[in-house]
mmCIF file of C-alpha atoms in Angstrom:
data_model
loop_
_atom_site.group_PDB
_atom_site.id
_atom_site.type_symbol
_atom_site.label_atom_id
_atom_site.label_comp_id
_atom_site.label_asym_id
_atom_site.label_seq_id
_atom_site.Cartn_x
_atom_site.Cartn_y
_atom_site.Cartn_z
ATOM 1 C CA UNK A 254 -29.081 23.260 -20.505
ATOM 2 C CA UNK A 255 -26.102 20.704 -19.632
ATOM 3 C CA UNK A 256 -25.992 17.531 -21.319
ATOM 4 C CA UNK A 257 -26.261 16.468 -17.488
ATOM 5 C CA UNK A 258 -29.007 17.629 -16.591
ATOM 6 C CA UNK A 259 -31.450 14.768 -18.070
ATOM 7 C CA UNK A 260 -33.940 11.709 -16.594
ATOM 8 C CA UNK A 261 -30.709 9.628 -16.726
ATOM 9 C CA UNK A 262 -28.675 11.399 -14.851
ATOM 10 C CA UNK A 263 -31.464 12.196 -12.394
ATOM 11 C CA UNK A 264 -31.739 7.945 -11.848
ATOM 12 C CA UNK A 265 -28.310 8.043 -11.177
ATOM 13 C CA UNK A 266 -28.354 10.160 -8.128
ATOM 14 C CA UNK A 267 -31.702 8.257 -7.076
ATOM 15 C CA UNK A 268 -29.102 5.140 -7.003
ATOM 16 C CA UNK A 269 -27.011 6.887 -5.182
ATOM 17 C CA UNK A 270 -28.888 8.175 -2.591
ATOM 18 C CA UNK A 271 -31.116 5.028 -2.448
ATOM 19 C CA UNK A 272 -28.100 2.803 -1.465
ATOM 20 C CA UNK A 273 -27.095 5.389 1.318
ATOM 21 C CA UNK A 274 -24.407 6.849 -0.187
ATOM 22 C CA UNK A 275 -24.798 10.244 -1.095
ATOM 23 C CA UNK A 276 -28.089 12.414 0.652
ATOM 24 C CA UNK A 277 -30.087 14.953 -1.048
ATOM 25 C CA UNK A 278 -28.108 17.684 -0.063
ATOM 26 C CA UNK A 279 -24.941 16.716 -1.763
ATOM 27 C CA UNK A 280 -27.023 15.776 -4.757
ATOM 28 C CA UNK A 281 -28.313 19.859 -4.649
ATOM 29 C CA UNK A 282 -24.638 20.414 -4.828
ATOM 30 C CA UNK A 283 -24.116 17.741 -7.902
ATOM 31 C CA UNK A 284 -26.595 19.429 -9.238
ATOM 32 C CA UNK A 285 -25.677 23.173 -8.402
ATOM 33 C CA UNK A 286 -22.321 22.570 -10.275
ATOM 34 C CA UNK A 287 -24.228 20.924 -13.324
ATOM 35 C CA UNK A 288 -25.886 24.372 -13.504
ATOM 36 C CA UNK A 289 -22.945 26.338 -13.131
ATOM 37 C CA UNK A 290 -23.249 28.961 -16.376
ATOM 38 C CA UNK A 291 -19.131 29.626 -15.449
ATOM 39 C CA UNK A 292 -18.461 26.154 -15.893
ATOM 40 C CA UNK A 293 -20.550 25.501 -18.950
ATOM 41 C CA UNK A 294 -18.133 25.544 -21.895
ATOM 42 C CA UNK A 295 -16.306 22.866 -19.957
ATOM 43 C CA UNK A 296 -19.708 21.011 -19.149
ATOM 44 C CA UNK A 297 -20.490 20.995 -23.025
ATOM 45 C CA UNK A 298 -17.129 19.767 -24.123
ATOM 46 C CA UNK A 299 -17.284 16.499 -20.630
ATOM 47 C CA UNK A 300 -17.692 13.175 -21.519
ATOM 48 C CA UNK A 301 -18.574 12.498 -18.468
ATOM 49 C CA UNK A 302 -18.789 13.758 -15.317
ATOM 50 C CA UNK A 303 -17.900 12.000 -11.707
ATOM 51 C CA UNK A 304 -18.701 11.996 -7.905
ATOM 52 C CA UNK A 305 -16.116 10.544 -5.666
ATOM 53 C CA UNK A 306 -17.309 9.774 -2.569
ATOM 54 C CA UNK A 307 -15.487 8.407 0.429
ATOM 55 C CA UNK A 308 -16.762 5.357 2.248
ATOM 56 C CA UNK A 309 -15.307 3.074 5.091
ATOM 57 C CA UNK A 310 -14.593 0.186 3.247
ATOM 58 C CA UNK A 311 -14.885 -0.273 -0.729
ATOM 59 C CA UNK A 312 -15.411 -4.130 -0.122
ATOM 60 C CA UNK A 313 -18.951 -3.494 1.637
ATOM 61 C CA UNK A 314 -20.166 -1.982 -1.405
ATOM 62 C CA UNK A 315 -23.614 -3.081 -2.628
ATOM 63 C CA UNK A 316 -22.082 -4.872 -6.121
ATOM 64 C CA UNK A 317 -25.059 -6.379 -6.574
ATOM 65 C CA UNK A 318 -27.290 -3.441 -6.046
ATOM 66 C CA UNK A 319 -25.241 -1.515 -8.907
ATOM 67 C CA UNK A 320 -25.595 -4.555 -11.132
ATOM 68 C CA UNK A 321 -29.314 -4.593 -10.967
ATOM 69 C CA UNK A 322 -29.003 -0.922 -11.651
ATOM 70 C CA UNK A 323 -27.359 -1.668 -14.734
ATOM 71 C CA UNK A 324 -24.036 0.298 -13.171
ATOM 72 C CA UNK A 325 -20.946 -1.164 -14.760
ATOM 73 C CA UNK A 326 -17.902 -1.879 -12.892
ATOM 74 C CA UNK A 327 -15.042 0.215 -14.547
ATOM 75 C CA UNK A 328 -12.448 -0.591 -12.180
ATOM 76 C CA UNK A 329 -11.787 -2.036 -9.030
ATOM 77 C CA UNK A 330 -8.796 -2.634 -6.629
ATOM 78 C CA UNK A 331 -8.478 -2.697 -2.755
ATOM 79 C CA UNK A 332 -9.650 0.614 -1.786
ATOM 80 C CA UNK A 333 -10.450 2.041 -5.340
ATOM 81 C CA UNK A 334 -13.768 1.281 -7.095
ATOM 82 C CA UNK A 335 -15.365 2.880 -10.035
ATOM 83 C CA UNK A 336 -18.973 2.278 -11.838
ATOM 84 C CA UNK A 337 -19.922 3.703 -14.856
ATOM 85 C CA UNK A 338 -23.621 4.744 -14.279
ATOM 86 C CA UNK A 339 -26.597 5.793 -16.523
ATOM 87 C CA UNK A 340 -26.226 9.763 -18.059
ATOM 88 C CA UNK A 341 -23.036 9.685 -18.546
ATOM 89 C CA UNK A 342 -22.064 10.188 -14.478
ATOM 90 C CA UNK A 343 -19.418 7.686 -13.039
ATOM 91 C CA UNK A 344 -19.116 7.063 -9.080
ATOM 92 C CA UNK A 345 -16.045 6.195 -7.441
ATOM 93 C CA UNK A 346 -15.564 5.244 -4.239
ATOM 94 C CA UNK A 347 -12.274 5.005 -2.059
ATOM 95 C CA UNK A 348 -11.311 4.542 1.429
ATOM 96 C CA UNK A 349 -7.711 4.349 0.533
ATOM 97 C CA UNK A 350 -6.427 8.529 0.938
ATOM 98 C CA UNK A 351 -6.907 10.449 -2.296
ATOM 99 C CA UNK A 352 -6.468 13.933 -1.089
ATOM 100 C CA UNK A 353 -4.468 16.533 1.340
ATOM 101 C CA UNK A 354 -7.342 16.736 3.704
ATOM 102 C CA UNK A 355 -7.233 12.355 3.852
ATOM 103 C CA UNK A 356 -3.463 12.859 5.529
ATOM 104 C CA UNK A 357 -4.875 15.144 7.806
ATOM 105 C CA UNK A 358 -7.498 12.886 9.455
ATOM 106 C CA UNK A 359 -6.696 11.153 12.387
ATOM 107 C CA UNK A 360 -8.970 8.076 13.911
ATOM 108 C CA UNK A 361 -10.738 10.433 16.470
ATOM 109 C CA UNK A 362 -11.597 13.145 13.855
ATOM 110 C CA UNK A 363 -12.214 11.332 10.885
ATOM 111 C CA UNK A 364 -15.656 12.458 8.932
ATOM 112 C CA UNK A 365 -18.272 10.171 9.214
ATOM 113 C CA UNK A 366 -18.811 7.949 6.152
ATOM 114 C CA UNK A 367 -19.962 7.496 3.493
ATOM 115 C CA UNK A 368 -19.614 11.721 1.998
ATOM 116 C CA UNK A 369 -19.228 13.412 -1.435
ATOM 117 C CA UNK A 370 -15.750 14.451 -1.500
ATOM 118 C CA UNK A 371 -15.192 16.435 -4.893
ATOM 119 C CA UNK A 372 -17.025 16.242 -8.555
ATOM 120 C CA UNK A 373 -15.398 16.037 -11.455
ATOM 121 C CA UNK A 374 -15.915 17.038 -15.020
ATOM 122 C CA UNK A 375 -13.553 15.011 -17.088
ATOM 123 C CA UNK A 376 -13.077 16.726 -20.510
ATOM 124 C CA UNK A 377 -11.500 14.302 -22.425
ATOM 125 C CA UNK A 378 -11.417 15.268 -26.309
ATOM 126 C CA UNK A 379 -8.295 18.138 -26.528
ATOM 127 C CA UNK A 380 -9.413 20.617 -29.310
ATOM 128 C CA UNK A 381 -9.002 23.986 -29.477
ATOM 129 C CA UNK A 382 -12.317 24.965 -27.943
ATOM 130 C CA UNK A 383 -12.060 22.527 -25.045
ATOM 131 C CA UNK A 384 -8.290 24.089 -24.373
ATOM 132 C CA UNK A 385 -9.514 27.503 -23.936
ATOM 133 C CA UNK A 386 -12.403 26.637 -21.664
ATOM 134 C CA UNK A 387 -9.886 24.772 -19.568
ATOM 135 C CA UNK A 388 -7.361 27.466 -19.486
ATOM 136 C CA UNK A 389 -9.916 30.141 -18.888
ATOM 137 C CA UNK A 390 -10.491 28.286 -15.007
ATOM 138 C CA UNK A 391 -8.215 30.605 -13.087
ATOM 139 C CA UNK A 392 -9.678 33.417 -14.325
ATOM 140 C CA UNK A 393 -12.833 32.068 -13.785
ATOM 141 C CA UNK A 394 -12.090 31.197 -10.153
ATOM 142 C CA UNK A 395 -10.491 34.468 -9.910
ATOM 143 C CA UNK A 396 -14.007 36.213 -10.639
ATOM 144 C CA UNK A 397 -16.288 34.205 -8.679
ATOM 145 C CA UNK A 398 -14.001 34.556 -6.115
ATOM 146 C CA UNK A 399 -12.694 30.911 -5.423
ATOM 147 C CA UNK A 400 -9.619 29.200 -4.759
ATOM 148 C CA UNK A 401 -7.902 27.394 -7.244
ATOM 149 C CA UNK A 402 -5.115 24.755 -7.771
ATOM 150 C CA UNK A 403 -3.508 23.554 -10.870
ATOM 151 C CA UNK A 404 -1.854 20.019 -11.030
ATOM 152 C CA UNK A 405 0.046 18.891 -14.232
ATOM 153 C CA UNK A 406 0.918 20.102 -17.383
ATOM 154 C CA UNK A 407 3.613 19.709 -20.543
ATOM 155 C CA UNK A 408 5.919 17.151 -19.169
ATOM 156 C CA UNK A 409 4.236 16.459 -16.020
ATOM 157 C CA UNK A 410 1.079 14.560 -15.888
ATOM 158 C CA UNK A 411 -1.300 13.759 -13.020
ATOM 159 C CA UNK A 412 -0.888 10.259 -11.541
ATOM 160 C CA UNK A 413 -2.842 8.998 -8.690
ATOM 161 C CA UNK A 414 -5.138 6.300 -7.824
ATOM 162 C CA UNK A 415 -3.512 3.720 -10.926
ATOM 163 C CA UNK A 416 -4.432 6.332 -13.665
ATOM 164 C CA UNK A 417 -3.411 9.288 -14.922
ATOM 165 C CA UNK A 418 -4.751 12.548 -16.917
ATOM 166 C CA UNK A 419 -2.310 15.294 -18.754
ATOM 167 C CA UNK A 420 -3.466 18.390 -15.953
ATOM 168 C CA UNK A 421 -6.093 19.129 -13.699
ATOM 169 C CA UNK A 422 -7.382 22.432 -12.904
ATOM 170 C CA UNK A 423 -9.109 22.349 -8.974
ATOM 171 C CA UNK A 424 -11.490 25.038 -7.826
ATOM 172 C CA UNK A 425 -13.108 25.097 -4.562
ATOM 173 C CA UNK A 426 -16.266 27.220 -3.950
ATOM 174 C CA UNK A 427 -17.008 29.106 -0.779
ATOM 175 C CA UNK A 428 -19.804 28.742 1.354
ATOM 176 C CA UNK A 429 -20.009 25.995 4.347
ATOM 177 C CA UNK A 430 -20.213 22.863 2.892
ATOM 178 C CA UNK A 431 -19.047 23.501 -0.601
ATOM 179 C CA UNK A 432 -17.002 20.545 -2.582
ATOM 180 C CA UNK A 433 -14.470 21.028 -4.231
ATOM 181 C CA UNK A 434 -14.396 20.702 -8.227
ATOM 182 C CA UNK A 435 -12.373 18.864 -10.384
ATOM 183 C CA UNK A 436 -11.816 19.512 -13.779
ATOM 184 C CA UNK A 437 -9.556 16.837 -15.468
ATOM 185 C CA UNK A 438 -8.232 17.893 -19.339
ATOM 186 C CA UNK A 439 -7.236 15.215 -21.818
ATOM 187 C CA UNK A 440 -7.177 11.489 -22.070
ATOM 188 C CA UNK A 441 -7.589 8.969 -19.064
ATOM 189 C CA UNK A 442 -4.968 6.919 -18.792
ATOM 190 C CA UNK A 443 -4.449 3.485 -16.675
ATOM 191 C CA UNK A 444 -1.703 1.988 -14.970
ATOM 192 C CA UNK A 445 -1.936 -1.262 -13.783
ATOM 193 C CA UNK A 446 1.949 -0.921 -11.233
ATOM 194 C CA UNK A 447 2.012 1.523 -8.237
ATOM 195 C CA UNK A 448 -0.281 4.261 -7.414
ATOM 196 C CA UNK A 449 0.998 7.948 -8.272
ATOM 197 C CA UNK A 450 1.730 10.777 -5.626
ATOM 198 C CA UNK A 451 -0.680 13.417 -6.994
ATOM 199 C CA UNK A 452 -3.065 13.892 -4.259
ATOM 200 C CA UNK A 453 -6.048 16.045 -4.361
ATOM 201 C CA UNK A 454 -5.169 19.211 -3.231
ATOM 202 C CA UNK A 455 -6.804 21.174 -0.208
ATOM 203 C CA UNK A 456 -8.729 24.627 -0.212
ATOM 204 C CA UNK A 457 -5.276 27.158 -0.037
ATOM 205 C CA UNK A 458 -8.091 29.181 1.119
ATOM 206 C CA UNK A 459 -8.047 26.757 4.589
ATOM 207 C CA UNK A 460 -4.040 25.342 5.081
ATOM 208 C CA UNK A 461 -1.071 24.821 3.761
ATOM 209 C CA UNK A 462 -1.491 21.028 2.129
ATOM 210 C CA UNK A 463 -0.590 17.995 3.824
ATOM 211 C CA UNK A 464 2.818 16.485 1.968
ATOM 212 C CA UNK A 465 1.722 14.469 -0.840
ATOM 213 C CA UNK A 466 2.470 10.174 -1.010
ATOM 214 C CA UNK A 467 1.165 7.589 -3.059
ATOM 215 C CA UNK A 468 -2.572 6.685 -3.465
ATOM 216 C CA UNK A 469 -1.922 3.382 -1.351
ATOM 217 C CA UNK A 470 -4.424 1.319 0.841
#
């Protein structure tokens, strides 16, 4: 069984969906990727794992609400907000654009808010065991018959949204209404000047992805 699959993590999603801003279904998927025996060795080696979730405005956020929760605030700037929340799950929430598919919106078709836009498992201890679960992704998505983008690497790390991580492997599941999945590898790290440019990709399975540009509001 994951390490995320407990009572605390489970009062985390309750939060979550109490304060409107996930719904049961999405929690399903939280919890369908939690589950995922593919993704396990990755799962056993996360410190944590994330939901990002897209709202209209990052200021209307309930702060008190997550206080009384006992949610800590992580970080916050204009259009970027993260809480560290019980069983090791963080939520962030952004209405500045984050990803490919952000660019692509327009004011008539954007998606309603607030919706889970990826989850993350952030594997932050590099040793050799959590190196070959994160290499062994591609393959992975290969088999299960998934999409799969790869961001980063030696000399190039990941910067968007005022940190950064060494690589990220993305996989996006099929199926209507799938999210895609983030798997971040090696140490968070923050920047307190600009944004960075790394976006998160779109399904290749869907388009070609929108030109990437900073993570500003």
């Amino acid at each position: 069984m994951s390490q995320f699959q407990n009572a605390d993590a489970g009062c985390a999603f309750e939060l979550l969906a109490s304060m409107g801003l996930i719904i049961p279904w999405e929690i399903g998927l939280v919890r369908g990727v939690i589950a995922e025996a593919a993704l396990g060795a990755c799962l056993e080696r996360a410190e944590t794992i994330h939901l990002h979730v897209k709202v209209a405005d990052t200021g209307r956020l309930a702060r008190d609400g997550f206080e009384a929760a006992g949610a800590l605030l992580d970080y916050a700037r204009d259009g970027f907000v993260k809480y560290r929340l019980p069983g090791a799950i963080n939520a962030i929430f952004s209405h500045i654009p984050v990803s490919a598919d952000d660019l692509r919106e327009r004011a008539a078709s954007d998606r309603p808010r607030p919706f889970l836009d990826h989850i993350g498992i952030d594997v932050r201890e590099v040793d050799a065991y959590s190196r070959a679960a994160f290499d062994a992704l591609p393959r992975t998505a290969g088999e299960r018959g998934w999409a799969h983008v790869a961001q980063g690497g030696p000399g190039r790390a990941v910067r968007c949204c005022h940190v950064e991580v060494p690589e990220k492997h993305w996989l996006f599941p099929s199926g209507d209404g799938a999210r895609p999945i983030e798997i971040a590898f090696g140490p968070l790290r923050r920047s307190e000047g600009a944004s960075g440019c790394d976006l998160r990709p779109a399904d290749p399975g869907i388009g070609a992805s929108a030109p990437a540009r900073c993570c500003t509001a």
